[in-house]
C-alpha positions as CSV (number, residue, x, y, z in Angstrom):
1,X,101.3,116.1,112.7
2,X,103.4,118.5,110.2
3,X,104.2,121.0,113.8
4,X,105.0,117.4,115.7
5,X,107.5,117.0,112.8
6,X,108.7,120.4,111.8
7,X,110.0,121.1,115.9
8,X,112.0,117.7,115.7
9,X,113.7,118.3,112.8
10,X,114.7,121.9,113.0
11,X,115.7,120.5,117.1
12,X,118.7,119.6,114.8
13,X,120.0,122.3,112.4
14,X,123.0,120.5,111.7
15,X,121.6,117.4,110.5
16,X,118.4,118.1,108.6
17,X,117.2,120.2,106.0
18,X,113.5,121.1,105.9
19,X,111.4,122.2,102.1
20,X,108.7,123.2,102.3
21,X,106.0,124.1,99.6
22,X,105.5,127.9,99.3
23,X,101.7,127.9,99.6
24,X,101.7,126.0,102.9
25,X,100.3,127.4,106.5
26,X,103.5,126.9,108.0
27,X,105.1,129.8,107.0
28,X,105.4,131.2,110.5
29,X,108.5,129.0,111.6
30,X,111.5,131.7,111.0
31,X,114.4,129.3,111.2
32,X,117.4,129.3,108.5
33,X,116.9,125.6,107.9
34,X,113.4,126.4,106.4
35,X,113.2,126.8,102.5
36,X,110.2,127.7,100.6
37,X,109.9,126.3,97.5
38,X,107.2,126.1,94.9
39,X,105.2,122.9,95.7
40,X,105.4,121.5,92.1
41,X,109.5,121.6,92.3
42,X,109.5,119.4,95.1
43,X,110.0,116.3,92.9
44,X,112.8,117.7,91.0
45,X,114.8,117.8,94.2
46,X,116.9,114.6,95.1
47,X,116.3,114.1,99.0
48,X,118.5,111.5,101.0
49,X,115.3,111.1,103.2
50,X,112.0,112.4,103.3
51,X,108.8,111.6,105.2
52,X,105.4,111.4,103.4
53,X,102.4,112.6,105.2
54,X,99.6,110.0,103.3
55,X,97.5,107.5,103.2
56,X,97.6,104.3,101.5
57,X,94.3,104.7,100.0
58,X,94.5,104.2,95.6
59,X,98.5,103.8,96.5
60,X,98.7,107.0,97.3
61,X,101.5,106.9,99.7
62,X,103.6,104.4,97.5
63,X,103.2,106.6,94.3
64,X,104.6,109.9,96.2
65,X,107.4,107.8,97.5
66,X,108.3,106.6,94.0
67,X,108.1,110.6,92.6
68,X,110.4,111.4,95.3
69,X,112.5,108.9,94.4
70,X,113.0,107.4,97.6
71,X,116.3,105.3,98.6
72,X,113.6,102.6,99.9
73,X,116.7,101.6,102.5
74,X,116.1,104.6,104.3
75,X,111.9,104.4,104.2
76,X,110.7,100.8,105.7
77,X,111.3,98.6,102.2
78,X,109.6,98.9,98.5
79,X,107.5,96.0,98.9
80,X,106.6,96.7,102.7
81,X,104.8,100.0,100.9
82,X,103.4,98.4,98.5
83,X,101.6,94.9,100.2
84,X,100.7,96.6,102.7
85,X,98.2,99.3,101.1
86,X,96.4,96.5,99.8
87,X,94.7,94.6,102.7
88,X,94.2,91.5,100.6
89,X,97.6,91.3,99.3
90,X,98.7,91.4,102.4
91,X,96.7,88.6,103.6
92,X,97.7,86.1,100.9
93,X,101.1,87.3,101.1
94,X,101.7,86.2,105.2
95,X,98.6,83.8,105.1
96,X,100.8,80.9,104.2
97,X,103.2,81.7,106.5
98,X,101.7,83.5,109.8
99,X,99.0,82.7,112.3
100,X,98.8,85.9,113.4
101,X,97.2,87.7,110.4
102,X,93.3,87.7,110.7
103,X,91.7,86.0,107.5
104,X,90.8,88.7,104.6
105,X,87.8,87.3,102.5
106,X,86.6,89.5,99.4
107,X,83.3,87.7,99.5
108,X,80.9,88.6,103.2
109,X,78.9,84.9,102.2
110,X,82.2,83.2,102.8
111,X,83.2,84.8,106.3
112,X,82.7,81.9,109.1
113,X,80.7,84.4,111.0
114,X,77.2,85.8,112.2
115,X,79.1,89.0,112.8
116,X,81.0,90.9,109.7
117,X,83.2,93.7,109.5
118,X,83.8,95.5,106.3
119,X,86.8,98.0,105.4
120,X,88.0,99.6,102.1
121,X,90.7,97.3,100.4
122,X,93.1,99.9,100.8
123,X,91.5,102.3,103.7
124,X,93.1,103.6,106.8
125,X,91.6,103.9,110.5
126,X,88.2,103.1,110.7
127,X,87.2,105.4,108.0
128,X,84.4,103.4,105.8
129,X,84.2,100.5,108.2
130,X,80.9,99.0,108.6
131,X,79.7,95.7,111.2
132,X,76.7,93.9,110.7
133,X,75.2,90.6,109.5
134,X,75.5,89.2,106.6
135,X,72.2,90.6,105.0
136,X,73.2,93.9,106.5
137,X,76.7,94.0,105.0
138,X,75.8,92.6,101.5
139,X,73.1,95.5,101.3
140,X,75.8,98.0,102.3
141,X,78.1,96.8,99.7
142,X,75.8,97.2,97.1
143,X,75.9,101.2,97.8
144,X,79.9,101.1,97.9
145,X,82.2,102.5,94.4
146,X,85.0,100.7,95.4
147,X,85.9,97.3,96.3
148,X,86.1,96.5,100.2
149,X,87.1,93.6,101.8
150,X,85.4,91.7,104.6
151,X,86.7,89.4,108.1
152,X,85.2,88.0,110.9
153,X,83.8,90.8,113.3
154,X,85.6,90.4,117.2
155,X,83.9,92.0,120.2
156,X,87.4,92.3,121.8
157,X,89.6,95.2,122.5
158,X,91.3,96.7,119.2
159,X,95.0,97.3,120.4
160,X,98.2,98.8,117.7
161,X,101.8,99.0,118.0
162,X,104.3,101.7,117.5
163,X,107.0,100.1,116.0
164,X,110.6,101.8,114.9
165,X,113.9,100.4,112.7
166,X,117.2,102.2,112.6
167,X,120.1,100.9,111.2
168,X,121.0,99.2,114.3
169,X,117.6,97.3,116.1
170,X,114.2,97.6,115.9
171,X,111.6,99.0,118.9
172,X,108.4,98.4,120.3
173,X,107.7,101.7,121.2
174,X,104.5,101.3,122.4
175,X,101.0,99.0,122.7
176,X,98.2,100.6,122.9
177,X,94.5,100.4,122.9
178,X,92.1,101.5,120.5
179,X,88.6,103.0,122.5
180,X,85.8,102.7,119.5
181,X,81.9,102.7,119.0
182,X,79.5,101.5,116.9
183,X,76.8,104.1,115.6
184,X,74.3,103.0,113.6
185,X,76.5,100.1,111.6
186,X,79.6,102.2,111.5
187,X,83.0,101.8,113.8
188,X,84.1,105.4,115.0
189,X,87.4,105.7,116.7
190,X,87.0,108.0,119.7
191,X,90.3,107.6,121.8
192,X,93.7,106.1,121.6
193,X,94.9,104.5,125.3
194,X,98.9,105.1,124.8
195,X,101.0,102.2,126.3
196,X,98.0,100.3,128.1
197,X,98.8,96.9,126.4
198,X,103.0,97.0,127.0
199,X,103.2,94.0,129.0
200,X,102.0,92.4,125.6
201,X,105.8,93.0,124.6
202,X,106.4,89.5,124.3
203,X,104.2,88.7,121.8
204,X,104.1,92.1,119.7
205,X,108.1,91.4,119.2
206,X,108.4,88.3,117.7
207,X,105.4,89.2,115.3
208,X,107.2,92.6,114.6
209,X,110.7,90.7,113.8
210,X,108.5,88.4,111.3
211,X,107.6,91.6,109.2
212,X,110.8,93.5,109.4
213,X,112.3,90.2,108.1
214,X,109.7,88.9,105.9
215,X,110.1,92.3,104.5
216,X,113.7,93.2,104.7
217,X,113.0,96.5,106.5
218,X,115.7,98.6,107.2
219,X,114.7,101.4,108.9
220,X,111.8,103.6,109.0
221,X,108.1,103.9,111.4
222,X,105.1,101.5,111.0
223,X,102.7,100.2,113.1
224,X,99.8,97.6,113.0
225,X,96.3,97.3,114.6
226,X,95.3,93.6,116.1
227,X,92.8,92.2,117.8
228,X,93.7,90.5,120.9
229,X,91.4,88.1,121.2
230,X,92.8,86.1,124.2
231,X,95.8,86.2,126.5
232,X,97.6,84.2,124.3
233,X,96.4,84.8,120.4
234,X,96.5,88.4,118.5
235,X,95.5,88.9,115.2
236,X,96.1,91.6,112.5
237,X,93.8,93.3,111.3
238,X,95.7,96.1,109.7
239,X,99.3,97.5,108.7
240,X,100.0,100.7,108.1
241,X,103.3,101.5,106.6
242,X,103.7,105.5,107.5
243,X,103.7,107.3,110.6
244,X,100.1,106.6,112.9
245,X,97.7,108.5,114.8
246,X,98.6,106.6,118.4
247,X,102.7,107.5,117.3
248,X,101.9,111.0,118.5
249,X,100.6,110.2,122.0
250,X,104.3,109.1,122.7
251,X,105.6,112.7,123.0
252,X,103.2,112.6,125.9
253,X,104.4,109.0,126.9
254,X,107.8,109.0,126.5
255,X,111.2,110.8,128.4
256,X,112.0,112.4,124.6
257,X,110.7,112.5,120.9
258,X,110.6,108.7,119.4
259,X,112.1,110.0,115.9
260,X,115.2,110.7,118.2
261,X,115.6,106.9,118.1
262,X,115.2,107.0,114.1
263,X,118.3,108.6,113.8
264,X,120.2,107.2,116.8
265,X,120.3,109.9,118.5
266,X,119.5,108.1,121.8
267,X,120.1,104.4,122.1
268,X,118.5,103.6,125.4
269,X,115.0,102.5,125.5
270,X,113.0,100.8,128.5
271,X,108.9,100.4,127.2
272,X,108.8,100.3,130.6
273,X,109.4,104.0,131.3
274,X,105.9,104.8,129.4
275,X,103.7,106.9,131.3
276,X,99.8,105.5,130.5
277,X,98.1,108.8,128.6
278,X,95.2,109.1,126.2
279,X,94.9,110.8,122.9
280,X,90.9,111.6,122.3
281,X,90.5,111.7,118.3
């Protein structure tokens, strides 16, 4: 992920200035744009943009973004960060509003279900996800630290969206499926499917306008994961407000790097000229 980024930005000398912290691995890319620095004087420098490598988990991504003092115009939107590393926040946030956002209950006795899936309120991918009845999910919970949340389990296919804002429009950049297996009672991811769900275009971009505008995003990357559980219906099931796993199968996908499209520095997109290519995780 930090080589993916590292060749785009120093593709463009003239526009982009790349820090980074003196200790790190990446010391072998000999380009004038490259600085050094001491990792604990990132903060004290004042960055038009950056772009945070985290996860949401204990707020983690929205904390660094604050320390960096992020222009929140230029990274998605402040509150965008913020609902969206809390998956029942989320939930009662768009609930009222949204069909399309799978129910979040924090209690497995109240989920209208004989099958369960639990998650970590705040975790990412599938890590600490758990399926089972509800005996078998309220004796898991009993071992967990932290508080996790709980929805209705669906034995369809798990698809996410690239999605992309500049200053001008917003992208679809891809729909993809997500290839996972249960072991035991856990959910392990084992293969993103880049671009096998595009002709769902219709549907992924009116519920992509409702966040950027329910949000007031600007510009920036996010996707979400949904379930699509007919021909007609997807549901949420999580948004993640950062850069995702399935973005980087689109250097295999697509005619040119997606962040070119961040920066308008191409303008014409067709989802249509994917190629279908899978990332095994």
């Amino acid at each position: 992920m930090v080589n993916f980024l590292l060749n785009f930005y120093l593709k463009y000398p003239n526009l982009f200035r790349v820090f980074i912290p003196i200790n790190n691995k990446y010391k072998y890319f000999k380009n004038k744009n490259v600085e050094y620095i001491e990792a604990s004087k990132l903060f004290s420098f004042r960055f038009d943009e950056v772009v945070v490598i985290a996860p949401e988990e204990n707020y983690c991504l929205y904390n660094l973004l604050k320390k960096f003092k992020v222009d929140f115009t230029n990274y998605l939107s402040e509150d965008f960060v913020k609902y969206s590393s809390n998956k029942l926040k989320l939930y009662n946030k768009l609930c009222s509003k949204y069909s399309f956002i799978e129910p979040v209950y924090e209690n497995p006795l109240n989920v209208p279900a004989e099958k369960i899936i639990t998650k970590p309120i705040d975790g990412y991918g599938s890590c600490n996800t758990s399926v089972g009845d509800v005996n078998q999910i309220c004796k898991l919970n009993k071992n967990y630290s932290k508080k996790f949340i709980f929805q209705k389990f669906h034995d369809k296919p798990i698809c996410s969206a690239n999605i992309l804002v500049n200053s001008k429009k917003s992208y679809v950049l891809s729909i993809n499926e997500i290839v996972a297996k249960q072991k035991n009672n856990n959910i392990i991811t084992e293969k993103i499917i880049i671009g096998k769900h595009n002709n769902l275009l219709s549907k992924v971009n009116k519920i992509t306008e409702s966040i950027i505008k329910e949000f007031n995003i600007k510009k920036g990357v996010f996707g979400f994961d949904f379930i699509l559980v007919n021909s007609h219906t997807l549901k949420i099931i999580d948004v993640n407000p950062r850069l995702t796993t399935s973005f980087f199968g689109l250097i295999e996908s697509l005619p040119v790097n997606p962040l070119e499209y961040l920066y308008n520095l191409q303008n014409k997109f067709n989802i249509n000229d994917h190629k279908v290519c899978e990332i095994n995780l």
